[in-house]
PDB file of C-alpha atoms and ligand atoms in Angstrom:
ATOM      1  CA  UNK P   1       0.000   0.000   0.000  1.00 47.00           C
ATOM      2  CA  UNK P   2       2.741   2.318   1.027  1.00 49.00           C
ATOM      3  CA  UNK P   3       4.549   1.635  -2.208  1.00 54.00           C
ATOM      4  CA  UNK P   4       1.438   2.288  -4.282  1.00 57.00           C
ATOM      5  CA  UNK P   5       0.789   5.542  -2.396  1.00 62.00           C
ATOM      6  CA  UNK P   6       4.388   6.537  -2.880  1.00 63.00           C
ATOM      7  CA  UNK P   7       4.053   5.893  -6.584  1.00 68.00           C
ATOM      8  CA  UNK P   8       0.971   8.076  -6.709  1.00 73.00           C
ATOM      9  CA  UNK P   9       2.741  10.820  -4.885  1.00 72.00           C
ATOM     10  CA  UNK P  10       5.659  10.664  -7.279  1.00 70.00           C
ATOM     11  CA  UNK P  11       3.270  10.829 -10.233  1.00 71.00           C
ATOM     12  CA  UNK P  12       1.411  13.764  -8.703  1.00 70.00           C
ATOM     13  CA  UNK P  13       4.689  15.445  -7.943  1.00 68.00           C
ATOM     14  CA  UNK P  14       5.859  14.974 -11.517  1.00 69.00           C
ATOM     15  CA  UNK P  15       2.581  16.321 -12.833  1.00 74.00           C
ATOM     16  CA  UNK P  16       2.852  19.384 -10.600  1.00 73.00           C
ATOM     17  CA  UNK P  17       6.427  19.942 -11.677  1.00 71.00           C
ATOM     18  CA  UNK P  18       5.289  19.723 -15.260  1.00 77.00           C
ATOM     19  CA  UNK P  19       2.567  22.256 -14.615  1.00 79.00           C
ATOM     20  CA  UNK P  20       5.017  24.564 -12.881  1.00 82.00           C
ATOM     21  CA  UNK P  21       7.474  24.271 -15.734  1.00 81.00           C
ATOM     22  CA  UNK P  22       4.685  25.023 -18.187  1.00 77.00           C
ATOM     23  CA  UNK P  23       3.578  28.043 -16.167  1.00 82.00           C
ATOM     24  CA  UNK P  24       7.155  29.295 -16.088  1.00 84.00           C
ATOM     25  CA  UNK P  25       7.506  28.768 -19.797  1.00 87.00           C
ATOM     26  CA  UNK P  26       4.308  30.744 -20.330  1.00 88.00           C
ATOM     27  CA  UNK P  27       5.458  33.510 -17.975  1.00 89.00           C
ATOM     28  CA  UNK P  28       8.703  33.745 -19.879  1.00 92.00           C
ATOM     29  CA  UNK P  29       6.935  33.935 -23.251  1.00 95.00           C
ATOM     30  CA  UNK P  30       4.489  36.487 -21.844  1.00 95.00           C
ATOM     31  CA  UNK P  31       7.260  38.602 -20.313  1.00 96.00           C
ATOM     32  CA  UNK P  32       9.179  38.647 -23.588  1.00 97.00           C
ATOM     33  CA  UNK P  33       6.024  39.699 -25.437  1.00 97.00           C
ATOM     34  CA  UNK P  34       5.295  42.298 -22.744  1.00 97.00           C
ATOM     35  CA  UNK P  35       8.719  43.897 -23.157  1.00 98.00           C
ATOM     36  CA  UNK P  36       8.363  44.031 -26.930  1.00 96.00           C
ATOM     37  CA  UNK P  37       4.678  44.943 -26.914  1.00 96.00           C
ATOM     38  CA  UNK P  38       4.851  47.897 -24.557  1.00 95.00           C
ATOM     39  CA  UNK P  39       3.166  46.396 -21.487  1.00 97.00           C
ATOM     40  CA  UNK P  40       5.915  47.661 -19.195  1.00 98.00           C
ATOM     41  CA  UNK P  41       5.032  50.848 -17.373  1.00 97.00           C
ATOM     42  CA  UNK P  42       7.533  53.040 -15.567  1.00 98.00           C
ATOM     43  CA  UNK P  43       6.502  54.784 -12.380  1.00 98.00           C
ATOM     44  CA  UNK P  44       8.507  57.549 -10.738  1.00 98.00           C
ATOM     45  CA  UNK P  45       9.037  58.204  -7.060  1.00 98.00           C
ATOM     46  CA  UNK P  46      10.235  61.642  -5.922  1.00 97.00           C
ATOM     47  CA  UNK P  47      13.635  62.035  -4.254  1.00 97.00           C
ATOM     48  CA  UNK P  48      13.376  64.999  -1.940  1.00 97.00           C
ATOM     49  CA  UNK P  49      16.078  67.385  -0.746  1.00 97.00           C
ATOM     50  CA  UNK P  50      15.656  67.251   3.029  1.00 97.00           C
ATOM     51  CA  UNK P  51      17.037  70.776   3.526  1.00 95.00           C
ATOM     52  CA  UNK P  52      14.524  72.474   1.203  1.00 94.00           C
ATOM     53  CA  UNK P  53      11.762  69.838   0.808  1.00 93.00           C
ATOM     54  CA  UNK P  54      12.032  70.350  -2.963  1.00 94.00           C
ATOM     55  CA  UNK P  55      11.999  67.399  -5.349  1.00 95.00           C
ATOM     56  CA  UNK P  56      15.516  66.925  -6.709  1.00 94.00           C
ATOM     57  CA  UNK P  57      15.085  63.755  -8.694  1.00 96.00           C
ATOM     58  CA  UNK P  58      12.987  60.741  -9.514  1.00 97.00           C
ATOM     59  CA  UNK P  59      13.603  57.016  -9.260  1.00 98.00           C
ATOM     60  CA  UNK P  60      12.234  54.952 -12.139  1.00 98.00           C
ATOM     61  CA  UNK P  61      10.458  51.794 -10.920  1.00 98.00           C
ATOM     62  CA  UNK P  62       9.149  49.312 -13.454  1.00 98.00           C
ATOM     63  CA  UNK P  63       5.687  47.723 -13.437  1.00 98.00           C
ATOM     64  CA  UNK P  64       4.038  45.218 -15.759  1.00 97.00           C
ATOM     65  CA  UNK P  65       0.515  45.986 -16.863  1.00 96.00           C
ATOM     66  CA  UNK P  66      -0.323  42.343 -17.478  1.00 94.00           C
ATOM     67  CA  UNK P  67      -3.563  41.750 -19.376  1.00 92.00           C
ATOM     68  CA  UNK P  68      -6.087  39.782 -17.351  1.00 92.00           C
ATOM     69  CA  UNK P  69      -3.899  40.034 -14.251  1.00 93.00           C
ATOM     70  CA  UNK P  70      -3.377  43.714 -13.446  1.00 95.00           C
ATOM     71  CA  UNK P  71      -0.460  45.922 -12.512  1.00 97.00           C
ATOM     72  CA  UNK P  72       2.427  43.784 -11.250  1.00 97.00           C
ATOM     73  CA  UNK P  73       5.277  45.134  -9.138  1.00 97.00           C
ATOM     74  CA  UNK P  74       8.918  44.310  -9.978  1.00 98.00           C
ATOM     75  CA  UNK P  75       9.180  41.649  -7.278  1.00 96.00           C
ATOM     76  CA  UNK P  76       6.755  39.549  -9.362  1.00 95.00           C
ATOM     77  CA  UNK P  77       8.935  39.425 -12.482  1.00 96.00           C
ATOM     78  CA  UNK P  78      12.466  40.849 -12.042  1.00 97.00           C
ATOM     79  CA  UNK P  79      13.697  37.480 -10.757  1.00 95.00           C
ATOM     80  CA  UNK P  80      12.370  35.708 -13.842  1.00 95.00           C
ATOM     81  CA  UNK P  81      13.832  38.421 -16.060  1.00 97.00           C
ATOM     82  CA  UNK P  82      17.251  37.946 -14.460  1.00 96.00           C
ATOM     83  CA  UNK P  83      17.149  34.155 -14.802  1.00 94.00           C
ATOM     84  CA  UNK P  84      16.121  34.258 -18.448  1.00 95.00           C
ATOM     85  CA  UNK P  85      18.349  37.104 -19.571  1.00 96.00           C
ATOM     86  CA  UNK P  86      15.236  39.172 -20.391  1.00 97.00           C
ATOM     87  CA  UNK P  87      16.563  41.684 -17.850  1.00 97.00           C
ATOM     88  CA  UNK P  88      18.729  43.104 -20.656  1.00 97.00           C
ATOM     89  CA  UNK P  89      15.892  44.190 -23.025  1.00 97.00           C
ATOM     90  CA  UNK P  90      13.738  45.030 -19.985  1.00 98.00           C
ATOM     91  CA  UNK P  91      16.424  47.272 -18.517  1.00 98.00           C
ATOM     92  CA  UNK P  92      16.905  48.973 -21.853  1.00 98.00           C
ATOM     93  CA  UNK P  93      13.167  49.789 -22.096  1.00 98.00           C
ATOM     94  CA  UNK P  94      13.149  51.266 -18.591  1.00 98.00           C
ATOM     95  CA  UNK P  95      16.293  53.276 -19.290  1.00 98.00           C
ATOM     96  CA  UNK P  96      14.817  54.592 -22.537  1.00 98.00           C
ATOM     97  CA  UNK P  97      11.504  55.580 -20.900  1.00 98.00           C
ATOM     98  CA  UNK P  98      13.271  57.241 -17.958  1.00 98.00           C
ATOM     99  CA  UNK P  99      15.698  59.146 -20.197  1.00 98.00           C
ATOM    100  CA  UNK P 100      12.900  60.432 -22.413  1.00 98.00           C
ATOM    101  CA  UNK P 101      10.911  61.451 -19.343  1.00 97.00           C
ATOM    102  CA  UNK P 102      13.870  63.345 -17.847  1.00 97.00           C
ATOM    103  CA  UNK P 103      14.313  65.217 -21.147  1.00 97.00           C
ATOM    104  CA  UNK P 104      10.579  66.061 -21.192  1.00 96.00           C
ATOM    105  CA  UNK P 105      10.763  67.367 -17.611  1.00 95.00           C
ATOM    106  CA  UNK P 106      13.773  69.450 -18.551  1.00 94.00           C
ATOM    107  CA  UNK P 107      11.840  70.973 -21.462  1.00 94.00           C
ATOM    108  CA  UNK P 108       9.078  71.868 -18.985  1.00 92.00           C
ATOM    109  CA  UNK P 109      11.650  73.678 -16.851  1.00 91.00           C
ATOM    110  CA  UNK P 110      11.898  70.961 -14.211  1.00 90.00           C
ATOM    111  CA  UNK P 111      15.511  70.163 -13.590  1.00 87.00           C
ATOM    112  CA  UNK P 112      15.156  66.638 -12.285  1.00 92.00           C
ATOM    113  CA  UNK P 113      17.822  63.984 -12.244  1.00 94.00           C
ATOM    114  CA  UNK P 114      16.602  60.482 -12.934  1.00 98.00           C
ATOM    115  CA  UNK P 115      17.780  57.252 -11.352  1.00 98.00           C
ATOM    116  CA  UNK P 116      17.383  53.780 -12.849  1.00 98.00           C
ATOM    117  CA  UNK P 117      17.862  50.405 -11.132  1.00 98.00           C
ATOM    118  CA  UNK P 118      20.314  48.108 -12.855  1.00 98.00           C
ATOM    119  CA  UNK P 119      20.754  44.426 -11.967  1.00 97.00           C
ATOM    120  CA  UNK P 120      24.239  43.035 -11.483  1.00 96.00           C
ATOM    121  CA  UNK P 121      23.381  40.512 -14.191  1.00 95.00           C
ATOM    122  CA  UNK P 122      22.714  43.384 -16.622  1.00 96.00           C
ATOM    123  CA  UNK P 123      25.955  45.142 -15.750  1.00 97.00           C
ATOM    124  CA  UNK P 124      27.879  41.926 -16.333  1.00 96.00           C
ATOM    125  CA  UNK P 125      26.423  41.517 -19.842  1.00 96.00           C
ATOM    126  CA  UNK P 126      28.953  42.515 -22.518  1.00 96.00           C
ATOM    127  CA  UNK P 127      28.134  45.803 -24.238  1.00 97.00           C
ATOM    128  CA  UNK P 128      26.193  47.292 -21.333  1.00 98.00           C
ATOM    129  CA  UNK P 129      27.853  50.718 -21.408  1.00 98.00           C
ATOM    130  CA  UNK P 130      27.707  51.259 -25.213  1.00 98.00           C
ATOM    131  CA  UNK P 131      23.996  50.311 -25.172  1.00 98.00           C
ATOM    132  CA  UNK P 132      23.359  52.679 -22.285  1.00 98.00           C
ATOM    133  CA  UNK P 133      25.210  55.498 -24.013  1.00 98.00           C
ATOM    134  CA  UNK P 134      23.298  54.915 -27.230  1.00 98.00           C
ATOM    135  CA  UNK P 135      19.953  55.092 -25.401  1.00 98.00           C
ATOM    136  CA  UNK P 136      20.720  58.322 -23.519  1.00 98.00           C
ATOM    137  CA  UNK P 137      22.301  59.971 -26.564  1.00 98.00           C
ATOM    138  CA  UNK P 138      19.235  59.167 -28.664  1.00 98.00           C
ATOM    139  CA  UNK P 139      16.982  60.564 -25.930  1.00 98.00           C
ATOM    140  CA  UNK P 140      19.173  63.664 -25.582  1.00 98.00           C
ATOM    141  CA  UNK P 141      19.951  63.141 -21.909  1.00 98.00           C
ATOM    142  CA  UNK P 142      23.257  64.387 -20.514  1.00 97.00           C
ATOM    143  CA  UNK P 143      25.134  61.601 -18.688  1.00 97.00           C
ATOM    144  CA  UNK P 144      25.403  63.738 -15.560  1.00 96.00           C
ATOM    145  CA  UNK P 145      21.598  63.770 -15.191  1.00 97.00           C
ATOM    146  CA  UNK P 146      21.485  59.985 -14.969  1.00 98.00           C
ATOM    147  CA  UNK P 147      22.217  57.873 -11.908  1.00 98.00           C
ATOM    148  CA  UNK P 148      22.205  54.114 -11.968  1.00 98.00           C
ATOM    149  CA  UNK P 149      21.393  52.199  -8.794  1.00 98.00           C
ATOM    150  CA  UNK P 150      23.204  48.957  -8.070  1.00 96.00           C
ATOM    151  CA  UNK P 151      23.160  46.706  -5.024  1.00 94.00           C
ATOM    152  CA  UNK P 152      26.029  45.321  -3.015  1.00 91.00           C
ATOM    153  CA  UNK P 153      25.779  42.037  -4.978  1.00 91.00           C
ATOM    154  CA  UNK P 154      27.899  43.861  -7.558  1.00 92.00           C
ATOM    155  CA  UNK P 155      30.997  43.305  -5.384  1.00 89.00           C
ATOM    156  CA  UNK P 156      30.787  39.568  -6.013  1.00 89.00           C
ATOM    157  CA  UNK P 157      30.824  39.971  -9.799  1.00 92.00           C
ATOM    158  CA  UNK P 158      34.123  40.954 -11.348  1.00 92.00           C
ATOM    159  CA  UNK P 159      32.803  41.804 -14.873  1.00 95.00           C
ATOM    160  CA  UNK P 160      29.923  43.840 -13.390  1.00 95.00           C
ATOM    161  CA  UNK P 161      32.383  45.709 -11.194  1.00 93.00           C
ATOM    162  CA  UNK P 162      34.609  46.530 -14.166  1.00 94.00           C
ATOM    163  CA  UNK P 163      31.622  47.861 -16.110  1.00 96.00           C
ATOM    164  CA  UNK P 164      30.629  49.979 -13.146  1.00 95.00           C
ATOM    165  CA  UNK P 165      33.997  51.688 -13.139  1.00 95.00           C
ATOM    166  CA  UNK P 166      33.669  52.603 -16.826  1.00 96.00           C
ATOM    167  CA  UNK P 167      30.084  53.765 -16.296  1.00 97.00           C
ATOM    168  CA  UNK P 168      31.355  56.237 -13.738  1.00 96.00           C
ATOM    169  CA  UNK P 169      34.221  57.282 -15.993  1.00 96.00           C
ATOM    170  CA  UNK P 170      31.589  58.106 -18.629  1.00 97.00           C
ATOM    171  CA  UNK P 171      30.119  60.728 -16.288  1.00 97.00           C
ATOM    172  CA  UNK P 172      27.117  58.710 -15.163  1.00 98.00           C
ATOM    173  CA  UNK P 173      26.505  58.690 -11.441  1.00 97.00           C
ATOM    174  CA  UNK P 174      26.322  55.521  -9.429  1.00 97.00           C
ATOM    175  CA  UNK P 175      24.237  54.899  -6.312  1.00 97.00           C
ATOM    176  CA  UNK P 176      24.603  51.994  -3.920  1.00 95.00           C
ATOM    177  CA  UNK P 177      21.019  50.823  -3.301  1.00 96.00           C
ATOM    178  CA  UNK P 178      19.672  49.130  -0.157  1.00 94.00           C
ATOM    179  CA  UNK P 179      22.961  49.899   1.567  1.00 93.00           C
ATOM    180  CA  UNK P 180      23.694  47.802   4.611  1.00 89.00           C
ATOM    181  CA  UNK P 181      21.640  44.763   3.649  1.00 90.00           C
ATOM    182  CA  UNK P 182      24.121  42.945   1.407  1.00 86.00           C
ATOM    183  CA  UNK P 183      27.814  42.319   1.347  1.00 77.00           C
ATOM    184  CA  UNK P 184      29.135  45.702   2.349  1.00 73.00           C
ATOM    185  CA  UNK P 185      32.835  45.739   2.598  1.00 76.00           C
ATOM    186  CA  UNK P 186      34.692  48.832   3.660  1.00 84.00           C
ATOM    187  CA  UNK P 187      37.606  47.885   1.438  1.00 85.00           C
ATOM    188  CA  UNK P 188      35.340  47.787  -1.647  1.00 86.00           C
ATOM    189  CA  UNK P 189      33.711  51.060  -0.676  1.00 85.00           C
ATOM    190  CA  UNK P 190      37.117  52.651  -0.389  1.00 84.00           C
ATOM    191  CA  UNK P 191      38.380  51.257  -3.689  1.00 85.00           C
ATOM    192  CA  UNK P 192      35.308  51.949  -5.819  1.00 85.00           C
ATOM    193  CA  UNK P 193      33.807  55.318  -5.082  1.00 82.00           C
ATOM    194  CA  UNK P 194      30.058  55.846  -5.265  1.00 93.00           C
ATOM    195  CA  UNK P 195      28.225  59.112  -5.743  1.00 96.00           C
ATOM    196  CA  UNK P 196      25.227  58.199  -3.639  1.00 97.00           C
ATOM    197  CA  UNK P 197      24.571  55.778  -0.789  1.00 96.00           C
ATOM    198  CA  UNK P 198      20.930  54.804  -0.259  1.00 97.00           C
ATOM    199  CA  UNK P 199      20.190  53.869   3.336  1.00 97.00           C
ATOM    200  CA  UNK P 200      17.910  50.853   3.265  1.00 96.00           C
ATOM    201  CA  UNK P 201      14.354  50.969   4.535  1.00 96.00           C
ATOM    202  CA  UNK P 202      15.150  48.348   7.181  1.00 95.00           C
ATOM    203  CA  UNK P 203      17.249  50.981   9.020  1.00 96.00           C
ATOM    204  CA  UNK P 204      14.962  53.982   8.644  1.00 96.00           C
ATOM    205  CA  UNK P 205      11.957  51.794   9.490  1.00 95.00           C
ATOM    206  CA  UNK P 206      13.537  50.795  12.800  1.00 95.00           C
ATOM    207  CA  UNK P 207      14.066  54.400  13.930  1.00 94.00           C
ATOM    208  CA  UNK P 208      12.525  54.864  17.364  1.00 88.00           C
ATOM    209  CA  UNK P 209      12.002  51.120  17.701  1.00 88.00           C
ATOM    210  CA  UNK P 210      15.509  49.751  17.945  1.00 85.00           C
ATOM    211  CA  UNK P 211      17.916  51.579  20.229  1.00 86.00           C
ATOM    212  CA  UNK P 212      20.964  50.837  18.072  1.00 93.00           C
ATOM    213  CA  UNK P 213      19.495  52.071  14.811  1.00 95.00           C
ATOM    214  CA  UNK P 214      20.197  55.756  15.399  1.00 96.00           C
ATOM    215  CA  UNK P 215      23.891  55.072  15.930  1.00 96.00           C
ATOM    216  CA  UNK P 216      24.101  52.818  12.883  1.00 95.00           C
ATOM    217  CA  UNK P 217      22.421  55.380  10.622  1.00 97.00           C
ATOM    218  CA  UNK P 218      24.713  58.134  11.914  1.00 97.00           C
ATOM    219  CA  UNK P 219      27.682  55.915  11.064  1.00 96.00           C
ATOM    220  CA  UNK P 220      26.418  55.292   7.527  1.00 95.00           C
ATOM    221  CA  UNK P 221      25.982  59.043   6.992  1.00 97.00           C
ATOM    222  CA  UNK P 222      29.464  59.744   8.375  1.00 97.00           C
ATOM    223  CA  UNK P 223      30.957  57.000   6.216  1.00 94.00           C
ATOM    224  CA  UNK P 224      29.259  58.347   3.071  1.00 95.00           C
ATOM    225  CA  UNK P 225      30.538  61.791   3.986  1.00 96.00           C
ATOM    226  CA  UNK P 226      34.125  60.594   4.270  1.00 94.00           C
ATOM    227  CA  UNK P 227      33.766  58.905   0.876  1.00 93.00           C
ATOM    228  CA  UNK P 228      32.348  62.065  -0.696  1.00 95.00           C
ATOM    229  CA  UNK P 229      28.957  60.477  -1.360  1.00 96.00           C
ATOM    230  CA  UNK P 230      25.479  61.904  -0.809  1.00 97.00           C
ATOM    231  CA  UNK P 231      22.978  59.969   1.269  1.00 98.00           C
ATOM    232  CA  UNK P 232      19.391  59.123   0.409  1.00 98.00           C
ATOM    233  CA  UNK P 233      17.180  57.655   3.141  1.00 98.00           C
ATOM    234  CA  UNK P 234      14.705  55.114   1.755  1.00 98.00           C
ATOM    235  CA  UNK P 235      11.228  54.287   3.004  1.00 98.00           C
ATOM    236  CA  UNK P 236      10.446  57.528   4.850  1.00 98.00           C
ATOM    237  CA  UNK P 237       6.819  57.354   5.940  1.00 97.00           C
ATOM    238  CA  UNK P 238       6.555  59.799   8.863  1.00 97.00           C
ATOM    239  CA  UNK P 239       7.533  63.455   9.469  1.00 97.00           C
ATOM    240  CA  UNK P 240       9.428  62.286  12.580  1.00 96.00           C
ATOM    241  CA  UNK P 241      11.687  60.065  10.475  1.00 97.00           C
ATOM    242  CA  UNK P 242      12.296  62.917   8.002  1.00 98.00           C
ATOM    243  CA  UNK P 243      13.114  65.392  10.786  1.00 97.00           C
ATOM    244  CA  UNK P 244      15.486  62.981  12.482  1.00 97.00           C
ATOM    245  CA  UNK P 245      17.345  62.238   9.237  1.00 98.00           C
ATOM    246  CA  UNK P 246      17.636  65.918   8.308  1.00 98.00           C
ATOM    247  CA  UNK P 247      19.106  66.659  11.749  1.00 97.00           C
ATOM    248  CA  UNK P 248      21.467  63.702  11.389  1.00 98.00           C
ATOM    249  CA  UNK P 249      22.855  65.243   8.178  1.00 98.00           C
ATOM    250  CA  UNK P 250      21.202  63.036   5.560  1.00 98.00           C
ATOM    251  CA  UNK P 251      20.906  64.922   2.255  1.00 97.00           C
ATOM    252  CA  UNK P 252      17.904  63.345   0.533  1.00 98.00           C
ATOM    253  CA  UNK P 253      14.934  61.141   1.274  1.00 98.00           C
ATOM    254  CA  UNK P 254      12.421  59.016  -0.495  1.00 98.00           C
ATOM    255  CA  UNK P 255       9.235  57.408   0.764  1.00 98.00           C
ATOM    256  CA  UNK P 256       5.473  57.406   0.965  1.00 98.00           C
ATOM    257  CA  UNK P 257       5.592  60.581   3.090  1.00 97.00           C
ATOM    258  CA  UNK P 258       6.733  62.528   0.011  1.00 96.00           C
ATOM    259  CA  UNK P 259       5.074  60.464  -2.675  1.00 96.00           C
ATOM    260  CA  UNK P 260       4.390  56.937  -3.802  1.00 97.00           C
ATOM    261  CA  UNK P 261       5.728  55.779  -7.149  1.00 98.00           C
ATOM    262  CA  UNK P 262       3.304  57.076  -9.796  1.00 97.00           C
ATOM    263  CA  UNK P 263       3.132  57.439 -13.561  1.00 96.00           C
ATOM    264  CA  UNK P 264       4.607  60.599 -15.062  1.00 94.00           C
ATOM    265  CA  UNK P 265       1.131  61.997 -15.750  1.00 91.00           C
ATOM    266  CA  UNK P 266       0.447  62.326 -12.016  1.00 90.00           C
ATOM    267  CA  UNK P 267       3.661  64.211 -11.377  1.00 87.00           C
ATOM    268  CA  UNK P 268       2.364  67.737 -11.936  1.00 74.00           C
ATOM    269  CA  UNK P 269       1.736  68.235  -8.218  1.00 65.00           C
ATOM    270  CA  UNK P 270       5.402  67.923  -7.243  1.00 69.00           C
ATOM    271  CA  UNK P 271       7.338  71.162  -7.009  1.00 62.00           C
ATOM    272  CA  UNK P 272      10.916  70.709  -8.136  1.00 62.00           C
ATOM    273  CA  UNK P 273      14.141  72.109  -6.816  1.00 58.00           C
ATOM    274  CA  UNK P 274      15.439  75.318  -8.356  1.00 54.00           C
ATOM    275  CA  UNK P 275      18.926  73.887  -8.516  1.00 51.00           C
ATOM    276  CA  UNK P 276      19.364  70.180  -8.015  1.00 52.00           C
ATOM    277  CA  UNK P 277      22.477  69.396  -6.051  1.00 53.00           C
ATOM    278  CA  UNK P 278      21.439  65.859  -6.844  1.00 61.00           C
TER     279      UNK P 278
HETATM  280  P1  C2E E 301      14.403  49.643  -4.680  1.00 73.69           P
HETATM  281  O1  C2E E 301      15.201  50.138  -5.824  1.00 73.69           O
HETATM  282  O2  C2E E 301      15.062  49.612  -3.361  1.00 73.69           O
HETATM  283  O3  C2E E 301      13.102  50.557  -4.663  1.00 73.69           O
HETATM  284  C1  C2E E 301      12.429  50.962  -3.510  1.00 73.69           C
HETATM  285  C2  C2E E 301      11.183  50.133  -3.276  1.00 73.69           C
HETATM  286  O4  C2E E 301      10.577  50.547  -2.063  1.00 73.69           O
HETATM  287  C3  C2E E 301      10.109  50.321  -4.348  1.00 73.69           C
HETATM  288  O5  C2E E 301       9.395  49.087  -4.464  1.00 73.69           O
HETATM  289  C4  C2E E 301       9.215  51.388  -3.732  1.00 73.69           C
HETATM  290  O6  C2E E 301       7.898  51.374  -4.239  1.00 73.69           O
HETATM  291  C5  C2E E 301       9.246  50.984  -2.283  1.00 73.69           C
HETATM  292  N1  C2E E 301       9.005  52.124  -1.398  1.00 73.69           N
HETATM  293  C6  C2E E 301       9.282  53.419  -1.617  1.00 73.69           C
HETATM  294  N2  C2E E 301       8.945  54.190  -0.565  1.00 73.69           N
HETATM  295  C7  C2E E 301       8.439  53.355   0.361  1.00 73.69           C
HETATM  296  C8  C2E E 301       7.894  53.566   1.682  1.00 73.69           C
HETATM  297  O7  C2E E 301       7.830  54.672   2.201  1.00 73.69           O
HETATM  298  N3  C2E E 301       7.466  52.455   2.340  1.00 73.69           N
HETATM  299  C9  C2E E 301       7.517  51.205   1.785  1.00 73.69           C
HETATM  300  N4  C2E E 301       7.056  50.197   2.507  1.00 73.69           N
HETATM  301  N5  C2E E 301       8.016  50.981   0.547  1.00 73.69           N
HETATM  302  C10 C2E E 301       8.476  52.043  -0.156  1.00 73.69           C
HETATM  303  P2  C2E E 301       9.069  48.449  -5.892  1.00 73.69           P
HETATM  304  O8  C2E E 301       8.657  49.509  -6.850  1.00 73.69           O
HETATM  305  O9  C2E E 301       8.136  47.316  -5.633  1.00 73.69           O
HETATM  306  O10 C2E E 301      10.469  47.900  -6.380  1.00 73.69           O
HETATM  307  C11 C2E E 301      11.096  46.825  -5.726  1.00 73.69           C
HETATM  308  C12 C2E E 301      12.495  46.618  -6.243  1.00 73.69           C
HETATM  309  O11 C2E E 301      12.477  46.151  -7.594  1.00 73.69           O
HETATM  310  C13 C2E E 301      13.353  47.870  -6.280  1.00 73.69           C
HETATM  311  O12 C2E E 301      13.846  48.147  -4.989  1.00 73.69           O
HETATM  312  C14 C2E E 301      14.420  47.475  -7.258  1.00 73.69           C
HETATM  313  O13 C2E E 301      15.432  46.725  -6.622  1.00 73.69           O
HETATM  314  C15 C2E E 301      13.663  46.546  -8.211  1.00 73.69           C
HETATM  315  N6  C2E E 301      13.359  47.265  -9.467  1.00 73.69           N
HETATM  316  C16 C2E E 301      12.395  48.169  -9.707  1.00 73.69           C
HETATM  317  N7  C2E E 301      12.432  48.603 -10.992  1.00 73.69           N
HETATM  318  C17 C2E E 301      13.487  47.972 -11.576  1.00 73.69           C
HETATM  319  C18 C2E E 301      14.073  48.009 -12.909  1.00 73.69           C
HETATM  320  O14 C2E E 301      13.652  48.742 -13.812  1.00 73.69           O
HETATM  321  N8  C2E E 301      15.146  47.193 -13.130  1.00 73.69           N
HETATM  322  C19 C2E E 301      15.658  46.384 -12.149  1.00 73.69           C
HETATM  323  N9  C2E E 301      16.715  45.616 -12.440  1.00 73.69           N
HETATM  324  N10 C2E E 301      15.132  46.328 -10.895  1.00 73.69           N
HETATM  325  C20 C2E E 301      14.063  47.112 -10.613  1.00 73.69           C
HETATM  326 MG1   MG E 302      16.445  51.556  -6.219  1.00 73.69          MG
HETATM  327 MG1   MG E 303      16.376  50.452  -2.283  1.00 73.69          MG
HETATM  328 MG1   MG E 304      15.638  46.939  -3.531  1.00 73.69          MG
END
């Protein structure tokens, strides 16, 4: 009996695996079609200068308007895109949309820098920088108005790291995203300078709740300062958090308090900085 049951379970397991593989295959086909067919939507979240409360820049965050499903956040498909290599055409679409949007804002008199998330996998793909330069040149965006955001996983990838150095040499700014959650190494930080350090939401979210957090955040700000980098605090949801970070010397902040990610059409309400130090 046990053997027969076991056999059934194996068969059911195989069937489920088959279904999962099919679903993945379909997701992959759908994602490829979505990238080519314009189903990706880019939302923008304001980056606010804490000293003046003016909007200094915008982070581009991708969404997938998937027919019959709805608006999907990046956590639902970035992993698949990275595994399948679709992250390369996906990243290029986001970069193109964000560059064109920054140029449009500029034409409207809004001097906003734009930041785009780039996966380590993308950076490690040969030809990344020439493709990036072609996209921003076509859009008419000056390299200095673009920042790319990478995570600490970049340290573990030699080709990605090399690309990052040439990206910076090309006048494009580099931000270290989700700082403090990955493999931070002081020796890497010292060897490869970054323009911006983004303090992860797990730190700012613990303000007032964990006694050690204040000290840790102060250290991150001091470290960024020594390295000549600006700081952006992520996930700011309350005025108390914003006030504390401003007093602690953090330059910029991002979070629901200032604005949720939204499509460019809903951006008219944001007042922008007269001169972005960003
Ligand atoms: P991230 O770059 O660290 O982006 C910040 C995430 O925090 C965004 O989630 C944003 O919506 C969310 N967030 C912002 N303010 C708050 C807040 O006050 N409270 C809370 N609870 N959350 C806040 P989202 O849009 O779901 O993006 C998730 C991640 O997906 C991003 O994290 C980024 O790593 C990745 N991602 C987004 N767009 C792209 C892209 O075009 N390419 C690549 N490679 N990755 C992307
Ligand atoms: Mg980011
Ligand atoms: Mg982040
Ligand atoms: Mg993240």
